[in-house]
Amino acid sequence: MNGTWQEPIDPMRLAFDIDGVVADTMAVFVQLARERYGLSQLSKDDLRCYELHHCLDMDREVLNDLICLTLDDEHTLQVPAMEGAPQVLTRLAEQGPLRFVTARIWPESITQWLHLTLHQVPAHRIQVIATGAPEAKRQVLNDLGIRFFLEDRLETCRHLVRGGIQPFLFDQPWNRSSDVEEFPRIVSWDQFGEWVFQGNGGE
Ligand SMILES: [Mg+2]
């Protein structure tokens, strides 16, 4: 798959995963691992698989503690945005509501984070659905009439494409494992902005 996308991307039929796509959630995981457990050598590039116990040589209790801390309300609000995401999303919000579908169980803290991060977007233009499970995203997206979805988990992309949804894989260290590119890869929000705004009121 090369670095271009030809088909127009209708913003009204577009939705987004949050963690690992809009929110640089694992930056907080790495920070906590360094601060709380002295794992000073750990970097995001070490997170080479989605199921972290498969790729990190880390005590299971420590790993579970770090994941819980990363996703708790306090640390959710400290997550940095992925570079360029607020700019592209703020511009997209001028055309319609922004739809976010997350596998988190509770939507409250990450919704609050979105409101803070996208502070120029009116709150009523931000819709968040927490499915509690990645496999539940497909039905939710189809019910919303979504055709395009930005996602960082490879397995979820495979599940979505079987349901007629076109995934865009947001590049992260944990989704670079396959030799063959199955999905269009988004390496930056700037790149995605070019794809979505071409022929859509963009430059
Ligand atoms: Mg994600």
JSON list of C-alpha atoms and ligand atoms in Angstrom, two decimals:
[
{"chain": "A", "resi": 1, "resn": "MET", "atom": "CA", "xyz": [0.00, 0.00, 0.00]},
{"chain": "A", "resi": 2, "resn": "ASN", "atom": "CA", "xyz": [1.58, 3.27, -0.98]},
{"chain": "A", "resi": 3, "resn": "GLY", "atom": "CA", "xyz": [1.20, 6.61, 0.71]},
{"chain": "A", "resi": 4, "resn": "THR", "atom": "CA", "xyz": [-1.80, 7.95, -1.16]},
{"chain": "A", "resi": 5, "resn": "TRP", "atom": "CA", "xyz": [-5.51, 7.41, -0.99]},
{"chain": "A", "resi": 6, "resn": "GLN", "atom": "CA", "xyz": [-7.68, 8.15, -4.01]},
{"chain": "A", "resi": 7, "resn": "GLU", "atom": "CA", "xyz": [-11.26, 7.65, -2.88]},
{"chain": "A", "resi": 8, "resn": "PRO", "atom": "CA", "xyz": [-12.93, 10.72, -1.33]},
{"chain": "A", "resi": 9, "resn": "ILE", "atom": "CA", "xyz": [-13.34, 10.40, 2.43]},
{"chain": "A", "resi": 10, "resn": "ASP", "atom": "CA", "xyz": [-16.74, 11.74, 3.43]},
{"chain": "A", "resi": 11, "resn": "PRO", "atom": "CA", "xyz": [-16.32, 13.36, 6.87]},
{"chain": "A", "resi": 12, "resn": "MET", "atom": "CA", "xyz": [-19.90, 12.42, 7.71]},
{"chain": "A", "resi": 13, "resn": "ARG", "atom": "CA", "xyz": [-19.00, 8.75, 7.30]},
{"chain": "A", "resi": 14, "resn": "LEU", "atom": "CA", "xyz": [-15.76, 8.93, 9.24]},
{"chain": "A", "resi": 15, "resn": "ALA", "atom": "CA", "xyz": [-15.09, 7.96, 12.85]},
{"chain": "A", "resi": 16, "resn": "PHE", "atom": "CA", "xyz": [-12.11, 7.53, 15.13]},
{"chain": "A", "resi": 17, "resn": "ASP", "atom": "CA", "xyz": [-10.70, 5.27, 17.77]},
{"chain": "A", "resi": 18, "resn": "ILE", "atom": "CA", "xyz": [-9.21, 7.37, 20.59]},
{"chain": "A", "resi": 19, "resn": "ASP", "atom": "CA", "xyz": [-6.35, 5.62, 22.42]},
{"chain": "A", "resi": 20, "resn": "GLY", "atom": "CA", "xyz": [-3.31, 5.26, 20.19]},
{"chain": "A", "resi": 21, "resn": "VAL", "atom": "CA", "xyz": [-4.93, 7.34, 17.45]},
{"chain": "A", "resi": 22, "resn": "VAL", "atom": "CA", "xyz": [-6.00, 10.71, 18.87]},
{"chain": "A", "resi": 23, "resn": "ALA", "atom": "CA", "xyz": [-4.52, 10.22, 22.34]},
{"chain": "A", "resi": 24, "resn": "ASP", "atom": "CA", "xyz": [-0.88, 9.24, 22.81]},
{"chain": "A", "resi": 25, "resn": "THR", "atom": "CA", "xyz": [-1.95, 7.05, 25.70]},
{"chain": "A", "resi": 26, "resn": "MET", "atom": "CA", "xyz": [1.11, 4.82, 25.75]},
{"chain": "A", "resi": 27, "resn": "ALA", "atom": "CA", "xyz": [3.35, 7.84, 26.27]},
{"chain": "A", "resi": 28, "resn": "VAL", "atom": "CA", "xyz": [1.84, 7.94, 29.76]},
{"chain": "A", "resi": 29, "resn": "PHE", "atom": "CA", "xyz": [2.39, 4.19, 30.19]},
{"chain": "A", "resi": 30, "resn": "VAL", "atom": "CA", "xyz": [6.10, 4.66, 29.41]},
{"chain": "A", "resi": 31, "resn": "GLN", "atom": "CA", "xyz": [6.34, 7.67, 31.70]},
{"chain": "A", "resi": 32, "resn": "LEU", "atom": "CA", "xyz": [4.71, 5.76, 34.58]},
{"chain": "A", "resi": 33, "resn": "ALA", "atom": "CA", "xyz": [6.96, 2.75, 34.00]},
{"chain": "A", "resi": 34, "resn": "ARG", "atom": "CA", "xyz": [10.00, 4.99, 34.33]},
{"chain": "A", "resi": 35, "resn": "GLU", "atom": "CA", "xyz": [8.76, 6.96, 37.33]},
{"chain": "A", "resi": 36, "resn": "ARG", "atom": "CA", "xyz": [7.10, 4.24, 39.38]},
{"chain": "A", "resi": 37, "resn": "TYR", "atom": "CA", "xyz": [9.19, 1.21, 38.52]},
{"chain": "A", "resi": 38, "resn": "GLY", "atom": "CA", "xyz": [12.51, 2.70, 37.45]},
{"chain": "A", "resi": 39, "resn": "LEU", "atom": "CA", "xyz": [12.26, 1.20, 33.96]},
{"chain": "A", "resi": 40, "resn": "SER", "atom": "CA", "xyz": [14.34, 4.01, 32.54]},
{"chain": "A", "resi": 41, "resn": "GLN", "atom": "CA", "xyz": [15.29, 2.18, 29.35]},
{"chain": "A", "resi": 42, "resn": "LEU", "atom": "CA", "xyz": [11.71, 1.56, 28.26]},
{"chain": "A", "resi": 43, "resn": "SER", "atom": "CA", "xyz": [10.46, 3.49, 25.24]},
{"chain": "A", "resi": 44, "resn": "LYS", "atom": "CA", "xyz": [7.36, 3.39, 23.09]},
{"chain": "A", "resi": 45, "resn": "ASP", "atom": "CA", "xyz": [9.32, 1.54, 20.42]},
{"chain": "A", "resi": 46, "resn": "ASP", "atom": "CA", "xyz": [9.56, -1.41, 22.83]},
{"chain": "A", "resi": 47, "resn": "LEU", "atom": "CA", "xyz": [5.78, -1.82, 22.67]},
{"chain": "A", "resi": 48, "resn": "ARG", "atom": "CA", "xyz": [5.89, -4.03, 19.61]},
{"chain": "A", "resi": 49, "resn": "CYS", "atom": "CA", "xyz": [2.64, -5.89, 20.18]},
{"chain": "A", "resi": 50, "resn": "TYR", "atom": "CA", "xyz": [-0.81, -4.94, 21.39]},
{"chain": "A", "resi": 51, "resn": "GLU", "atom": "CA", "xyz": [-0.92, -7.63, 24.10]},
{"chain": "A", "resi": 52, "resn": "LEU", "atom": "CA", "xyz": [1.95, -6.20, 26.09]},
{"chain": "A", "resi": 53, "resn": "HIS", "atom": "CA", "xyz": [2.67, -9.30, 28.16]},
{"chain": "A", "resi": 54, "resn": "HIS", "atom": "CA", "xyz": [3.71, -10.98, 24.88]},
{"chain": "A", "resi": 55, "resn": "CYS", "atom": "CA", "xyz": [6.41, -8.45, 24.08]},
{"chain": "A", "resi": 56, "resn": "LEU", "atom": "CA", "xyz": [7.53, -6.91, 27.37]},
{"chain": "A", "resi": 57, "resn": "ASP", "atom": "CA", "xyz": [9.76, -8.80, 29.74]},
{"chain": "A", "resi": 58, "resn": "MET", "atom": "CA", "xyz": [7.95, -7.41, 32.75]},
{"chain": "A", "resi": 59, "resn": "ASP", "atom": "CA", "xyz": [6.41, -8.89, 35.86]},
{"chain": "A", "resi": 60, "resn": "ARG", "atom": "CA", "xyz": [2.70, -9.51, 35.22]},
{"chain": "A", "resi": 61, "resn": "GLU", "atom": "CA", "xyz": [1.61, -7.60, 38.33]},
{"chain": "A", "resi": 62, "resn": "VAL", "atom": "CA", "xyz": [3.73, -4.61, 37.40]},
{"chain": "A", "resi": 63, "resn": "LEU", "atom": "CA", "xyz": [2.34, -4.63, 33.89]},
{"chain": "A", "resi": 64, "resn": "ASN", "atom": "CA", "xyz": [-1.26, -4.83, 35.09]},
{"chain": "A", "resi": 65, "resn": "ASP", "atom": "CA", "xyz": [-0.65, -2.02, 37.57]},
{"chain": "A", "resi": 66, "resn": "LEU", "atom": "CA", "xyz": [0.83, 0.19, 34.84]},
{"chain": "A", "resi": 67, "resn": "ILE", "atom": "CA", "xyz": [-2.10, -0.47, 32.50]},
{"chain": "A", "resi": 68, "resn": "CYS", "atom": "CA", "xyz": [-4.63, 0.32, 35.25]},
{"chain": "A", "resi": 69, "resn": "LEU", "atom": "CA", "xyz": [-2.78, 3.52, 36.18]},
{"chain": "A", "resi": 70, "resn": "THR", "atom": "CA", "xyz": [-2.53, 4.62, 32.57]},
{"chain": "A", "resi": 71, "resn": "LEU", "atom": "CA", "xyz": [-6.27, 4.26, 32.03]},
{"chain": "A", "resi": 72, "resn": "ASP", "atom": "CA", "xyz": [-7.47, 5.69, 35.34]},
{"chain": "A", "resi": 73, "resn": "ASP", "atom": "CA", "xyz": [-9.27, 9.03, 35.40]},
{"chain": "A", "resi": 74, "resn": "GLU", "atom": "CA", "xyz": [-6.32, 11.01, 36.75]},
{"chain": "A", "resi": 75, "resn": "HIS", "atom": "CA", "xyz": [-3.82, 9.83, 34.14]},
{"chain": "A", "resi": 76, "resn": "THR", "atom": "CA", "xyz": [-6.30, 9.85, 31.26]},
{"chain": "A", "resi": 77, "resn": "LEU", "atom": "CA", "xyz": [-6.53, 13.60, 31.69]},
{"chain": "A", "resi": 78, "resn": "GLN", "atom": "CA", "xyz": [-2.73, 13.88, 31.43]},
{"chain": "A", "resi": 79, "resn": "VAL", "atom": "CA", "xyz": [-2.42, 12.05, 28.11]},
{"chain": "A", "resi": 80, "resn": "PRO", "atom": "CA", "xyz": [-0.82, 14.13, 25.35]},
{"chain": "A", "resi": 81, "resn": "ALA", "atom": "CA", "xyz": [-2.62, 14.37, 22.03]},
{"chain": "A", "resi": 82, "resn": "MET", "atom": "CA", "xyz": [-1.03, 12.75, 19.00]},
{"chain": "A", "resi": 83, "resn": "GLU", "atom": "CA", "xyz": [0.81, 15.44, 17.08]},
{"chain": "A", "resi": 84, "resn": "GLY", "atom": "CA", "xyz": [-1.45, 17.20, 14.59]},
{"chain": "A", "resi": 85, "resn": "ALA", "atom": "CA", "xyz": [-4.65, 15.49, 15.75]},
{"chain": "A", "resi": 86, "resn": "PRO", "atom": "CA", "xyz": [-6.32, 18.53, 17.37]},
{"chain": "A", "resi": 87, "resn": "GLN", "atom": "CA", "xyz": [-5.75, 20.66, 14.26]},
{"chain": "A", "resi": 88, "resn": "VAL", "atom": "CA", "xyz": [-7.23, 18.13, 11.82]},
{"chain": "A", "resi": 89, "resn": "LEU", "atom": "CA", "xyz": [-10.16, 17.23, 14.09]},
{"chain": "A", "resi": 90, "resn": "THR", "atom": "CA", "xyz": [-10.98, 20.88, 14.82]},
{"chain": "A", "resi": 91, "resn": "ARG", "atom": "CA", "xyz": [-11.11, 21.55, 11.10]},
{"chain": "A", "resi": 92, "resn": "LEU", "atom": "CA", "xyz": [-13.24, 18.46, 10.46]},
{"chain": "A", "resi": 93, "resn": "ALA", "atom": "CA", "xyz": [-15.69, 19.53, 13.17]},
{"chain": "A", "resi": 94, "resn": "GLU", "atom": "CA", "xyz": [-16.62, 22.52, 11.02]},
{"chain": "A", "resi": 95, "resn": "GLN", "atom": "CA", "xyz": [-18.28, 20.07, 8.64]},
{"chain": "A", "resi": 96, "resn": "GLY", "atom": "CA", "xyz": [-20.19, 17.93, 11.11]},
{"chain": "A", "resi": 97, "resn": "PRO", "atom": "CA", "xyz": [-20.07, 16.02, 14.37]},
{"chain": "A", "resi": 98, "resn": "LEU", "atom": "CA", "xyz": [-16.93, 14.11, 15.34]},
{"chain": "A", "resi": 99, "resn": "ARG", "atom": "CA", "xyz": [-17.62, 10.50, 16.18]},
{"chain": "A", "resi": 100, "resn": "PHE", "atom": "CA", "xyz": [-15.32, 8.52, 18.46]},
{"chain": "A", "resi": 101, "resn": "VAL", "atom": "CA", "xyz": [-15.76, 4.83, 19.18]},
{"chain": "A", "resi": 102, "resn": "THR", "atom": "CA", "xyz": [-13.54, 3.40, 21.90]},
{"chain": "A", "resi": 103, "resn": "ALA", "atom": "CA", "xyz": [-13.26, -0.05, 23.44]},
{"chain": "A", "resi": 104, "resn": "ARG", "atom": "CA", "xyz": [-12.91, 1.57, 26.86]},
{"chain": "A", "resi": 105, "resn": "ILE", "atom": "CA", "xyz": [-15.61, 0.54, 29.31]},
{"chain": "A", "resi": 106, "resn": "TRP", "atom": "CA", "xyz": [-16.23, 4.01, 30.73]},
{"chain": "A", "resi": 107, "resn": "PRO", "atom": "CA", "xyz": [-16.51, 7.02, 28.43]},
{"chain": "A", "resi": 108, "resn": "GLU", "atom": "CA", "xyz": [-16.48, 9.82, 31.03]},
{"chain": "A", "resi": 109, "resn": "SER", "atom": "CA", "xyz": [-12.79, 10.63, 31.52]},
{"chain": "A", "resi": 110, "resn": "ILE", "atom": "CA", "xyz": [-11.76, 10.21, 27.88]},
{"chain": "A", "resi": 111, "resn": "THR", "atom": "CA", "xyz": [-14.74, 12.36, 26.82]},
{"chain": "A", "resi": 112, "resn": "GLN", "atom": "CA", "xyz": [-13.58, 15.04, 29.24]},
{"chain": "A", "resi": 113, "resn": "TRP", "atom": "CA", "xyz": [-10.09, 14.69, 27.75]},
{"chain": "A", "resi": 114, "resn": "LEU", "atom": "CA", "xyz": [-11.53, 15.21, 24.24]},
{"chain": "A", "resi": 115, "resn": "HIS", "atom": "CA", "xyz": [-13.34, 18.36, 25.34]},
{"chain": "A", "resi": 116, "resn": "LEU", "atom": "CA", "xyz": [-10.13, 19.74, 26.82]},
{"chain": "A", "resi": 117, "resn": "THR", "atom": "CA", "xyz": [-8.00, 18.70, 23.86]},
{"chain": "A", "resi": 118, "resn": "LEU", "atom": "CA", "xyz": [-10.47, 19.92, 21.24]},
{"chain": "A", "resi": 119, "resn": "HIS", "atom": "CA", "xyz": [-11.36, 23.05, 23.17]},
{"chain": "A", "resi": 120, "resn": "GLN", "atom": "CA", "xyz": [-12.33, 24.93, 20.00]},
{"chain": "A", "resi": 121, "resn": "VAL", "atom": "CA", "xyz": [-14.91, 22.28, 19.08]},
{"chain": "A", "resi": 122, "resn": "PRO", "atom": "CA", "xyz": [-18.39, 22.79, 20.58]},
{"chain": "A", "resi": 123, "resn": "ALA", "atom": "CA", "xyz": [-19.11, 19.99, 23.04]},
{"chain": "A", "resi": 124, "resn": "HIS", "atom": "CA", "xyz": [-22.26, 18.93, 21.18]},
{"chain": "A", "resi": 125, "resn": "ARG", "atom": "CA", "xyz": [-20.12, 18.17, 18.12]},
{"chain": "A", "resi": 126, "resn": "ILE", "atom": "CA", "xyz": [-18.19, 15.49, 20.01]},
{"chain": "A", "resi": 127, "resn": "GLN", "atom": "CA", "xyz": [-19.88, 12.10, 20.28]},
{"chain": "A", "resi": 128, "resn": "VAL", "atom": "CA", "xyz": [-18.20, 9.29, 22.20]},
{"chain": "A", "resi": 129, "resn": "ILE", "atom": "CA", "xyz": [-19.37, 5.69, 22.33]},
{"chain": "A", "resi": 130, "resn": "ALA", "atom": "CA", "xyz": [-17.60, 3.27, 24.67]},
{"chain": "A", "resi": 131, "resn": "THR", "atom": "CA", "xyz": [-18.20, -0.30, 23.54]},
{"chain": "A", "resi": 132, "resn": "GLY", "atom": "CA", "xyz": [-16.27, -2.09, 26.28]},
{"chain": "A", "resi": 133, "resn": "ALA", "atom": "CA", "xyz": [-14.87, -4.53, 23.70]},
{"chain": "A", "resi": 134, "resn": "PRO", "atom": "CA", "xyz": [-13.12, -4.10, 20.36]},
{"chain": "A", "resi": 135, "resn": "GLU", "atom": "CA", "xyz": [-15.35, -6.66, 18.64]},
{"chain": "A", "resi": 136, "resn": "ALA", "atom": "CA", "xyz": [-18.38, -4.51, 19.44]},
{"chain": "A", "resi": 137, "resn": "LYS", "atom": "CA", "xyz": [-17.10, -1.61, 17.36]},
{"chain": "A", "resi": 138, "resn": "ARG", "atom": "CA", "xyz": [-18.24, -3.06, 14.04]},
{"chain": "A", "resi": 139, "resn": "GLN", "atom": "CA", "xyz": [-21.95, -3.09, 14.88]},
{"chain": "A", "resi": 140, "resn": "VAL", "atom": "CA", "xyz": [-21.79, 0.37, 16.44]},
{"chain": "A", "resi": 141, "resn": "LEU", "atom": "CA", "xyz": [-20.05, 1.81, 13.39]},
{"chain": "A", "resi": 142, "resn": "ASN", "atom": "CA", "xyz": [-22.46, 0.19, 10.98]},
{"chain": "A", "resi": 143, "resn": "ASP", "atom": "CA", "xyz": [-25.42, 1.50, 12.99]},
{"chain": "A", "resi": 144, "resn": "LEU", "atom": "CA", "xyz": [-23.92, 5.00, 12.70]},
{"chain": "A", "resi": 145, "resn": "GLY", "atom": "CA", "xyz": [-23.48, 4.61, 8.93]},
{"chain": "A", "resi": 146, "resn": "ILE", "atom": "CA", "xyz": [-19.71, 4.92, 9.22]},
{"chain": "A", "resi": 147, "resn": "ARG", "atom": "CA", "xyz": [-17.56, 3.80, 6.30]},
{"chain": "A", "resi": 148, "resn": "PHE", "atom": "CA", "xyz": [-14.05, 4.92, 7.32]},
{"chain": "A", "resi": 149, "resn": "PHE", "atom": "CA", "xyz": [-12.43, 4.31, 10.71]},
{"chain": "A", "resi": 150, "resn": "LEU", "atom": "CA", "xyz": [-9.02, 5.24, 12.11]},
{"chain": "A", "resi": 151, "resn": "GLU", "atom": "CA", "xyz": [-7.74, 2.48, 14.36]},
{"chain": "A", "resi": 152, "resn": "ASP", "atom": "CA", "xyz": [-4.37, 1.37, 15.75]},
{"chain": "A", "resi": 153, "resn": "ARG", "atom": "CA", "xyz": [-5.18, -2.25, 16.60]},
{"chain": "A", "resi": 154, "resn": "LEU", "atom": "CA", "xyz": [-4.56, -4.59, 13.69]},
{"chain": "A", "resi": 155, "resn": "GLU", "atom": "CA", "xyz": [-7.03, -7.24, 14.85]},
{"chain": "A", "resi": 156, "resn": "THR", "atom": "CA", "xyz": [-9.80, -4.66, 15.06]},
{"chain": "A", "resi": 157, "resn": "CYS", "atom": "CA", "xyz": [-9.03, -3.49, 11.53]},
{"chain": "A", "resi": 158, "resn": "ARG", "atom": "CA", "xyz": [-9.37, -7.08, 10.30]},
{"chain": "A", "resi": 159, "resn": "HIS", "atom": "CA", "xyz": [-12.69, -7.42, 12.09]},
{"chain": "A", "resi": 160, "resn": "LEU", "atom": "CA", "xyz": [-14.01, -4.14, 10.70]},
{"chain": "A", "resi": 161, "resn": "VAL", "atom": "CA", "xyz": [-13.08, -4.81, 7.09]},
{"chain": "A", "resi": 162, "resn": "ARG", "atom": "CA", "xyz": [-15.11, -8.02, 7.19]},
{"chain": "A", "resi": 163, "resn": "GLY", "atom": "CA", "xyz": [-18.09, -5.87, 8.12]},
{"chain": "A", "resi": 164, "resn": "GLY", "atom": "CA", "xyz": [-17.73, -3.54, 5.16]},
{"chain": "A", "resi": 165, "resn": "ILE", "atom": "CA", "xyz": [-15.88, -0.75, 6.98]},
{"chain": "A", "resi": 166, "resn": "GLN", "atom": "CA", "xyz": [-12.65, 0.62, 5.51]},
{"chain": "A", "resi": 167, "resn": "PRO", "atom": "CA", "xyz": [-10.07, 0.85, 8.29]},
{"chain": "A", "resi": 168, "resn": "PHE", "atom": "CA", "xyz": [-7.10, 3.18, 8.19]},
{"chain": "A", "resi": 169, "resn": "LEU", "atom": "CA", "xyz": [-4.33, 1.79, 10.36]},
{"chain": "A", "resi": 170, "resn": "PHE", "atom": "CA", "xyz": [-2.78, 4.50, 12.50]},
{"chain": "A", "resi": 171, "resn": "ASP", "atom": "CA", "xyz": [0.92, 3.71, 12.63]},
{"chain": "A", "resi": 172, "resn": "GLN", "atom": "CA", "xyz": [2.23, 2.62, 16.01]},
{"chain": "A", "resi": 173, "resn": "PRO", "atom": "CA", "xyz": [5.09, 0.32, 17.10]},
{"chain": "A", "resi": 174, "resn": "TRP", "atom": "CA", "xyz": [2.54, -2.37, 18.00]},
{"chain": "A", "resi": 175, "resn": "ASN", "atom": "CA", "xyz": [1.05, -2.66, 14.53]},
{"chain": "A", "resi": 176, "resn": "ARG", "atom": "CA", "xyz": [4.15, -3.03, 12.39]},
{"chain": "A", "resi": 177, "resn": "SER", "atom": "CA", "xyz": [4.45, -6.80, 12.72]},
{"chain": "A", "resi": 178, "resn": "SER", "atom": "CA", "xyz": [2.95, -8.05, 9.47]},
{"chain": "A", "resi": 179, "resn": "ASP", "atom": "CA", "xyz": [5.09, -8.26, 6.33]},
{"chain": "A", "resi": 180, "resn": "VAL", "atom": "CA", "xyz": [2.20, -7.39, 4.07]},
{"chain": "A", "resi": 181, "resn": "GLU", "atom": "CA", "xyz": [0.40, -4.08, 4.47]},
{"chain": "A", "resi": 182, "resn": "GLU", "atom": "CA", "xyz": [-3.25, -5.04, 4.80]},
{"chain": "A", "resi": 183, "resn": "PHE", "atom": "CA", "xyz": [-4.61, -1.56, 5.34]},
{"chain": "A", "resi": 184, "resn": "PRO", "atom": "CA", "xyz": [-3.78, 1.99, 4.32]},
{"chain": "A", "resi": 185, "resn": "ARG", "atom": "CA", "xyz": [-1.34, 3.19, 6.96]},
{"chain": "A", "resi": 186, "resn": "ILE", "atom": "CA", "xyz": [-1.59, 6.65, 8.47]},
{"chain": "A", "resi": 187, "resn": "VAL", "atom": "CA", "xyz": [1.86, 7.72, 9.63]},
{"chain": "A", "resi": 188, "resn": "SER", "atom": "CA", "xyz": [0.84, 11.17, 10.83]},
{"chain": "A", "resi": 189, "resn": "TRP", "atom": "CA", "xyz": [-2.22, 13.37, 11.25]},
{"chain": "A", "resi": 190, "resn": "ASP", "atom": "CA", "xyz": [-0.77, 15.73, 8.68]},
{"chain": "A", "resi": 191, "resn": "GLN", "atom": "CA", "xyz": [-0.86, 12.91, 6.15]},
{"chain": "A", "resi": 192, "resn": "PHE", "atom": "CA", "xyz": [-4.43, 12.03, 7.06]},
{"chain": "A", "resi": 193, "resn": "GLY", "atom": "CA", "xyz": [-5.40, 15.69, 6.81]},
{"chain": "A", "resi": 194, "resn": "GLU", "atom": "CA", "xyz": [-4.13, 15.73, 3.24]},
{"chain": "A", "resi": 195, "resn": "TRP", "atom": "CA", "xyz": [-6.16, 12.63, 2.40]},
{"chain": "A", "resi": 196, "resn": "VAL", "atom": "CA", "xyz": [-9.38, 13.81, 3.95]},
{"chain": "A", "resi": 197, "resn": "PHE", "atom": "CA", "xyz": [-9.30, 17.43, 2.80]},
{"chain": "A", "resi": 198, "resn": "GLN", "atom": "CA", "xyz": [-8.31, 16.72, -0.81]},
{"chain": "A", "resi": 199, "resn": "GLY", "atom": "CA", "xyz": [-11.35, 17.53, -2.94]},
{"chain": "A", "resi": 200, "resn": "ASN", "atom": "CA", "xyz": [-13.23, 18.33, 0.22]},
{"chain": "A", "resi": 201, "resn": "GLY", "atom": "CA", "xyz": [-12.83, 22.04, 0.57]},
{"chain": "A", "resi": 202, "resn": "GLY", "atom": "CA", "xyz": [-9.14, 21.59, 1.22]},
{"chain": "A", "resi": 203, "resn": "GLU", "atom": "CA", "xyz": [-6.03, 22.83, -0.48]},
{"chain": "B", "resi": 1, "resn": "MG", "atom": "MG", "xyz": [-6.69, 2.26, 20.01]}
]
